[in-house]
CSV table of C-alpha atoms and ligand atoms in Angstrom, one decimal:
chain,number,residue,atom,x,y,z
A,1,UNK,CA,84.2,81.8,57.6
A,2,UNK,CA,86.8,84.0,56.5
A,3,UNK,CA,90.3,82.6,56.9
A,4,UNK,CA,93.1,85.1,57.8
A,5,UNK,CA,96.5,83.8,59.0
A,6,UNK,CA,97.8,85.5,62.0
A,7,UNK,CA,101.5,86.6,62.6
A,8,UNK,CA,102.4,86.0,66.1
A,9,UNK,CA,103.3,83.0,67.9
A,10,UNK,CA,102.5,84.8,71.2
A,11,UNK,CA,99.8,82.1,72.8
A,12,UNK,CA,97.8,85.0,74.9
A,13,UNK,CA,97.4,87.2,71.8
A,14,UNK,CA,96.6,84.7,70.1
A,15,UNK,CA,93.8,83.4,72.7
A,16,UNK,CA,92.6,86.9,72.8
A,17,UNK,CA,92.3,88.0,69.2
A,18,UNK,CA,90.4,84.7,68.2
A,19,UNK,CA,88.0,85.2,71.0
A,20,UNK,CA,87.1,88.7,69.5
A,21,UNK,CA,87.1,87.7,66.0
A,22,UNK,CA,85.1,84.5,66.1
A,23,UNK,CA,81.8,85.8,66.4
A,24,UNK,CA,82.5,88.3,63.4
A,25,UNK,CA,83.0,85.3,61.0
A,26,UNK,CA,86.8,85.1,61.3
A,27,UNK,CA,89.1,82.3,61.8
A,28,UNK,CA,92.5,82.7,62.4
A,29,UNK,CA,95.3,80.6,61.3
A,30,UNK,CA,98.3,81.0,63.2
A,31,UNK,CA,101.5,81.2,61.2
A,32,UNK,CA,103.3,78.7,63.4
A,33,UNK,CA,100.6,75.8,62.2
A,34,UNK,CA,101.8,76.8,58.4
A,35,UNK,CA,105.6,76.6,59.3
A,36,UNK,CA,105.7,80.3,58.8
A,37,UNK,CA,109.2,81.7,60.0
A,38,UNK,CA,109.4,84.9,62.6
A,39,UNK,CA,110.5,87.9,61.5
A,40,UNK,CA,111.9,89.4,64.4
A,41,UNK,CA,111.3,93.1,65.5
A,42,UNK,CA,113.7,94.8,64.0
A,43,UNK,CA,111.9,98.3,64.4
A,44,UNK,CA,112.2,101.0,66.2
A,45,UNK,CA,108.0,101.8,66.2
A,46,UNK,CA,105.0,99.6,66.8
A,47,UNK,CA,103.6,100.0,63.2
A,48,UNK,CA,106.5,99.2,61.4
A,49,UNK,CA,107.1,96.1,63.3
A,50,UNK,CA,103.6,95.3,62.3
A,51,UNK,CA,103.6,95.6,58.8
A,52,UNK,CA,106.7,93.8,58.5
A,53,UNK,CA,105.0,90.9,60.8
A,54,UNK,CA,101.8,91.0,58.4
A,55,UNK,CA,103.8,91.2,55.2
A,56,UNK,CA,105.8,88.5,56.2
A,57,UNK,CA,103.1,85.7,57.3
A,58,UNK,CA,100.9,86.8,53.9
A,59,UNK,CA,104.1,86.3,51.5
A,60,UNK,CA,105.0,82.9,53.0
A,61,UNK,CA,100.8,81.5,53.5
A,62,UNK,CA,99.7,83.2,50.3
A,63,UNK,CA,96.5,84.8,52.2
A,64,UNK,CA,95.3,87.4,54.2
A,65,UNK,CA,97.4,88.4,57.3
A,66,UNK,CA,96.8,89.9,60.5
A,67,UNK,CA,99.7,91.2,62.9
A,68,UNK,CA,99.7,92.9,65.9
A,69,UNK,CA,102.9,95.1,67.6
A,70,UNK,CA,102.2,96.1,71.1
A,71,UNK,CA,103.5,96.6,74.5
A,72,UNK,CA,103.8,98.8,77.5
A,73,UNK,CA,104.7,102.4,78.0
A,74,UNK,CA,105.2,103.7,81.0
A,75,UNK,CA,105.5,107.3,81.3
A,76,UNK,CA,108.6,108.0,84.0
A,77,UNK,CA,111.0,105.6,81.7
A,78,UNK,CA,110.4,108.0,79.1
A,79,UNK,CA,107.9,105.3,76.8
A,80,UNK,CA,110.3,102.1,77.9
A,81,UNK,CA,109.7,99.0,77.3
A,82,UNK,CA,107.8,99.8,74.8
A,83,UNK,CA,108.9,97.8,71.4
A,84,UNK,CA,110.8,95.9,73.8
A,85,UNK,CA,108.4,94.9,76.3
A,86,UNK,CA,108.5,90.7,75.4
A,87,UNK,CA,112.1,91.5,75.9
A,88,UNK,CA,112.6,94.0,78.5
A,89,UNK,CA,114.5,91.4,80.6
A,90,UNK,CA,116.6,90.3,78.2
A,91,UNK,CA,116.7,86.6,76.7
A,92,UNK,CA,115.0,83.8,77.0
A,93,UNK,CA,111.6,86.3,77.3
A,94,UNK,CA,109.9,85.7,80.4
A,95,UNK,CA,107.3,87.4,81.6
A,96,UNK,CA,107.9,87.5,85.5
A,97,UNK,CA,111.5,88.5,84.6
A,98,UNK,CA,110.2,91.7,82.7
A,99,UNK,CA,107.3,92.2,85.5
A,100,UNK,CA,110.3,92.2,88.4
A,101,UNK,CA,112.5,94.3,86.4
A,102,UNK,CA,109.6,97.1,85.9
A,103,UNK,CA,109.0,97.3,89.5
A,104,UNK,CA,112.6,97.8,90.6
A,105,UNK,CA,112.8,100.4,88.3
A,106,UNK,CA,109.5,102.3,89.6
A,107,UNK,CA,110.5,101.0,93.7
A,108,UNK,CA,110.1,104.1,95.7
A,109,UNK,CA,108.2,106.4,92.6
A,110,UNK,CA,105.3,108.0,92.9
A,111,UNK,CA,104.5,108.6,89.0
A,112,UNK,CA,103.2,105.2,88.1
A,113,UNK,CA,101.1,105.9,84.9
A,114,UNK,CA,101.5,103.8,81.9
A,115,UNK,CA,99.0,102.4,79.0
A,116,UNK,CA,99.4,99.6,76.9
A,117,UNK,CA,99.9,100.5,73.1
A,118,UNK,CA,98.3,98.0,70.2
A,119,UNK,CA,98.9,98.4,66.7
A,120,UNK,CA,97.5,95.7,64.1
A,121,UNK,CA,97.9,95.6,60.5
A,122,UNK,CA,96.4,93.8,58.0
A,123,UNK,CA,96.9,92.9,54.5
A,124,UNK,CA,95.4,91.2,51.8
A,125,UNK,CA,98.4,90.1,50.0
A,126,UNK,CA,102.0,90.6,50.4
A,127,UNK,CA,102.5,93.8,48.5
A,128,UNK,CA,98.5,95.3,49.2
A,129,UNK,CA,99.7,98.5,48.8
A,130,UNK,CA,96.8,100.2,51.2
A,131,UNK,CA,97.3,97.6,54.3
A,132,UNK,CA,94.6,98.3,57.1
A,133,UNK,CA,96.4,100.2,60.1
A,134,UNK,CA,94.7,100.6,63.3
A,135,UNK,CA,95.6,101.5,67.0
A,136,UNK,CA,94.7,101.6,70.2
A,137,UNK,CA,95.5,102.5,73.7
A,138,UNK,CA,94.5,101.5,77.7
A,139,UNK,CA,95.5,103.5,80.6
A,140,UNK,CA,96.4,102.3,83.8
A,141,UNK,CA,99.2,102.3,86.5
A,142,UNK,CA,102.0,100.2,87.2
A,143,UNK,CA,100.5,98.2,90.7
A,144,UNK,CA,103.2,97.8,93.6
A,145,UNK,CA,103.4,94.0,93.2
A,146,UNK,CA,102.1,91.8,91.0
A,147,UNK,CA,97.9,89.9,91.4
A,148,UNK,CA,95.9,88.0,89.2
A,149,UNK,CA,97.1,84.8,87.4
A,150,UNK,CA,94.8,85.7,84.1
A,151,UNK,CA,95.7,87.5,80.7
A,152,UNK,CA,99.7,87.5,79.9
A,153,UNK,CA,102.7,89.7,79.7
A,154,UNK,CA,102.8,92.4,82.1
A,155,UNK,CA,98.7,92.0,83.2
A,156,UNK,CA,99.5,91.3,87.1
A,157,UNK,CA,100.9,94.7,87.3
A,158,UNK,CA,99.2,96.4,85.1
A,159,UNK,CA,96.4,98.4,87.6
A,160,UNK,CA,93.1,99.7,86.9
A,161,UNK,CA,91.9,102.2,89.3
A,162,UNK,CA,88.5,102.4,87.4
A,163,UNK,CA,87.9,98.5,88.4
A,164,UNK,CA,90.4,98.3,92.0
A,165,UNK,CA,91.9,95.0,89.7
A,166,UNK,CA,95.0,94.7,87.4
A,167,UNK,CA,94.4,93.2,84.4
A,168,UNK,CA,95.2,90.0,85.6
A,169,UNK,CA,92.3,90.1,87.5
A,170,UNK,CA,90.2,90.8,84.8
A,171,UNK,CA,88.3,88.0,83.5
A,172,UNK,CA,88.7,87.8,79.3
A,173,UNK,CA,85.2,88.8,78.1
A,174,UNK,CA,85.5,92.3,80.2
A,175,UNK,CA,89.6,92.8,78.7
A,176,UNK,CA,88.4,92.3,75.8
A,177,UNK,CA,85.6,95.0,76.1
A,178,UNK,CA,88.1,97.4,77.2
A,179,UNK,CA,92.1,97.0,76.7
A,180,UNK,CA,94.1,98.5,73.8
A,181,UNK,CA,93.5,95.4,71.5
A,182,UNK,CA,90.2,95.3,71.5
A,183,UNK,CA,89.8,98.9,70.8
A,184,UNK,CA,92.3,97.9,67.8
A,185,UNK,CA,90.1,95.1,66.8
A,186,UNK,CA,87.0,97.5,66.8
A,187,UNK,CA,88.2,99.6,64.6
A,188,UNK,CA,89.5,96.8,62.4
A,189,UNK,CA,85.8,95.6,62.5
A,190,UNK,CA,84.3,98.3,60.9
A,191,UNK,CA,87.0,98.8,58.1
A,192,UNK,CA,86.8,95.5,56.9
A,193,UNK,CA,83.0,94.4,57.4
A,194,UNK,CA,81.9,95.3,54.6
A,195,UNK,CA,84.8,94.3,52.2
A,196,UNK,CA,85.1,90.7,54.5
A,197,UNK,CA,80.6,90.2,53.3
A,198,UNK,CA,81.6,91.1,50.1
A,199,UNK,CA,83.9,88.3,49.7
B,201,LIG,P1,105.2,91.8,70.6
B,201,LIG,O1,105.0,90.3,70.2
B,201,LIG,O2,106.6,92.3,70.4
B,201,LIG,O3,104.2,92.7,70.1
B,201,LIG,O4,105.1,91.7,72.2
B,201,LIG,C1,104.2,92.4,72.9
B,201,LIG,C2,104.7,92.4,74.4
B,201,LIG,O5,104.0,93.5,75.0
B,201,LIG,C3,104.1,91.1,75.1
B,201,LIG,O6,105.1,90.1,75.1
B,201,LIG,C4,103.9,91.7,76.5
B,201,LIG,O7,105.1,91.8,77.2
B,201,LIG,C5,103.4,93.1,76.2
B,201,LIG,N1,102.0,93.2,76.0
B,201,LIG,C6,101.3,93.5,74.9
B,201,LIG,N2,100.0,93.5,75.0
B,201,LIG,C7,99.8,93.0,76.3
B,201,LIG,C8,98.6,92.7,77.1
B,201,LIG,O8,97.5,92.8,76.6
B,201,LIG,N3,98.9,92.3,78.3
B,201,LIG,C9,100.1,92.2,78.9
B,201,LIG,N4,101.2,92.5,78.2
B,201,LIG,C10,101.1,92.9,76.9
């Protein structure tokens, strides 16, 4: 197996990143186990957020790291939340607080499109000056009220008009076929095969 140490403390990332990587030979540490310290987000973009995340957990483990920035963008707030969607509601973080806040900002509107955003970075050391960048992106729309009790964050609003679900209707496997992480995590794949069976 090949031991990478991921930079997020976020348990349904977490849940959903090992279930893709696991049947590529990867095992995932997460930085909390190690005692690793959050860095914060203090950027204003997804991919510098990331790096920061990545270069952080791979300075304090000594190995690998893999981070991922994401969030919700919803087109009629102009790209909001955005790098503040765990926070959109203000602190502590709570998901239902953010969900309620998004639909009383979108009650009566008609333009309701929106995608998820993923960004994950990973280096091989702290100061790898060619880190691995890679994206990716899921439409949907933001649902009238919230269904589905499965995936995290903003899933029970987030609506799919391809399926008739949100994404907290979605059962993992099929998420993780589709959403903007996995599409992140595909393209990771195939930089990194090779140089992961080298090793
Ligand atoms: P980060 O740890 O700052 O990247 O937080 C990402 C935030 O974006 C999460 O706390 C969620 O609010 C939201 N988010 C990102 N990806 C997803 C997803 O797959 N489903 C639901 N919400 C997501």
């Amino acid at each position: 197996m090949h031991k990478i140490v991921l930079a997020s403390n976020n348990p349904g990332k977490i849940h959903e990143i090992s279930h893709y990587l696991f049947p590529f030979g990867v095992e995932l540490i997460n930085q909390a186990v190690l005692g690793i310290p959050e860095t914060g987000e203090p950027a204003r973009t997804f991919v510098e957020n990331a790096l920061i995340k990545a270069r952080n957990a791979a300075l304090h483990s000594g190995k690998p790291a893999l981070a991922d920035d994401s969030g919700l963008c919803v087109d009629v707030l102009g790209g909001a939340p955005g790098v503040f969607s765990a926070r959109f509601a203000g602190e502590p973080k709570s998901d239902s607080a953010n969900n309620l806040k998004l639909l009383s900002l979108l009650s009566g509107r008609s333009d309701r499109q929106a995608h998820y955003y993923c960004v994950m970075v990973y280096v091989r050391h702290a100061d790898d000056p060619a880190p691995v960048v890679v994206e990716g992106s899921w439409h949907g729309e933001i649902a009238p009220e919230p269904r589905g009790e499965r995936g995290f964050g903003y899933d029970p609003v987030f609506y799919l008009p391809d399926y008739d679900q949100t994404a907290g209707q979605l059962d993992l496997g099929e998420k993780n076929r589709v959403s903007h992480r996995a599409k992140a995590l595909e393209a990771l794949i195939s930089r990194l095969h090779d140089e992961w069976n080298d090793h």
